[in-house]
Amino acid sequence: MNVSVEQAAEILKRGGIVAIPTETVYGLAADACNEEAVLRVFAAKKRPASNPLICHLPDTESVERYAASVPSWVSQFWPGPLTVLLSHKGNLAPSVTAGSSYCAFRVPHHTTAQRLLRLVNTPLCAPSANTSGRVSPVNAQMVEHDLGPRIDGILDGGPCSVGVESTIVEPAGESEVYILRPGGVTREDLERAGITVLPGGNKKAPGQSASHYAPRVPLLLLSLPPETRAEIFPYNPARTLALTFGASAGMGSVEWNLAPDGNLENAARALYDSFDRAAEMDIDLIVAQDPPKEGIGTALHDRLRRAATYLGFLDRGTLRAMNREGSLV
Ligand code: TXA
Ligand code: MG
């Protein structure tokens, strides 16, 4: 059911759960200070209680009411697709953080999300608005198909402009961070702002299991040189959808080139929607090229690797595929 911003605010204040637009993906929101409402989010998503939720607020000042301290450099990225893991003050519903002393805070820049956050005047916890293990929705129709009857409303804010989830960072010092999840703010963006990105990370973001981003059709991710000839592919091209990012390899009879001009931001915007549309097609396999690992390409690579049923590579001119357990198939 579609609701207006005002209706969404009313439902949320009464403890309901509403899907809301952000620039990254749609979130399933609840009042983060209302434990019962938060538990309804976990139930609707079938999300394990051990996997904490991101808290959304309209600006840095409001984050300061819930976070013990906020590094000054975040103002360069907020509002925007950056989530920062910070010690919290204990004034949020306990399930939001799954009992952790850290909370993931985010200030989205989507105009509708901003209006809603100001109207409700309470932090909104919002994980991606999908059943656990499914692809994150990037438009209101995807939310409706997946969660429709299980939630109290959908606030339609149009298609998401970034299309992959926010970057999650964990501060490690004054101006040093670990990247726990690559996303809309790139490593290059952080470095340009004088932030040092450290390798690895102390805390794991618990909800990043491999299968988390999988489309409903098996996906084979190929790391092959662009000059690879189509003849080496053993699968039936008529039953295959090829997803490419720039160079075309003639891999399937239907090919969706998500970055024909090399613009990976367009590809990020289109990726989850293409997974969704592929599920409606009569095909056996999605074969995806590995996008260049630079800028937002790092986030695309990360999501494709998690989405992949098989990883393909060239072994002396022969294509081989490995499953998640590392066995050749
Ligand atoms: O772009 C986004 O971040 C979207 C929009 C709706 O804001 N949200 C989103 O939420 O992607 P979700 O729940 O699908 O992914 C959040 C990730 C999960 O992997 C979760 O485990 C991690 O953030 N996370 C949340 N709170 C955390 C905490 N307190 N400590 C460690 N990891 C946390
Ligand atoms: Mg998610």
Coordinates of N, CA and C in Angstrom, one line a residue, residues 75 125 328:
S75 N 31.1 15.1 8.4 CA 30.3 16.2 7.8 C 30.6 16.4 6.3
C125 N 15.4 3.1 12.4 CA 16.3 2.0 12.0 C 15.7 1.5 10.7
L328 N 35.7 -27.8 -8.1 CA 35.4 -27.6 -9.5 C 34.1 -28.2 -9.9

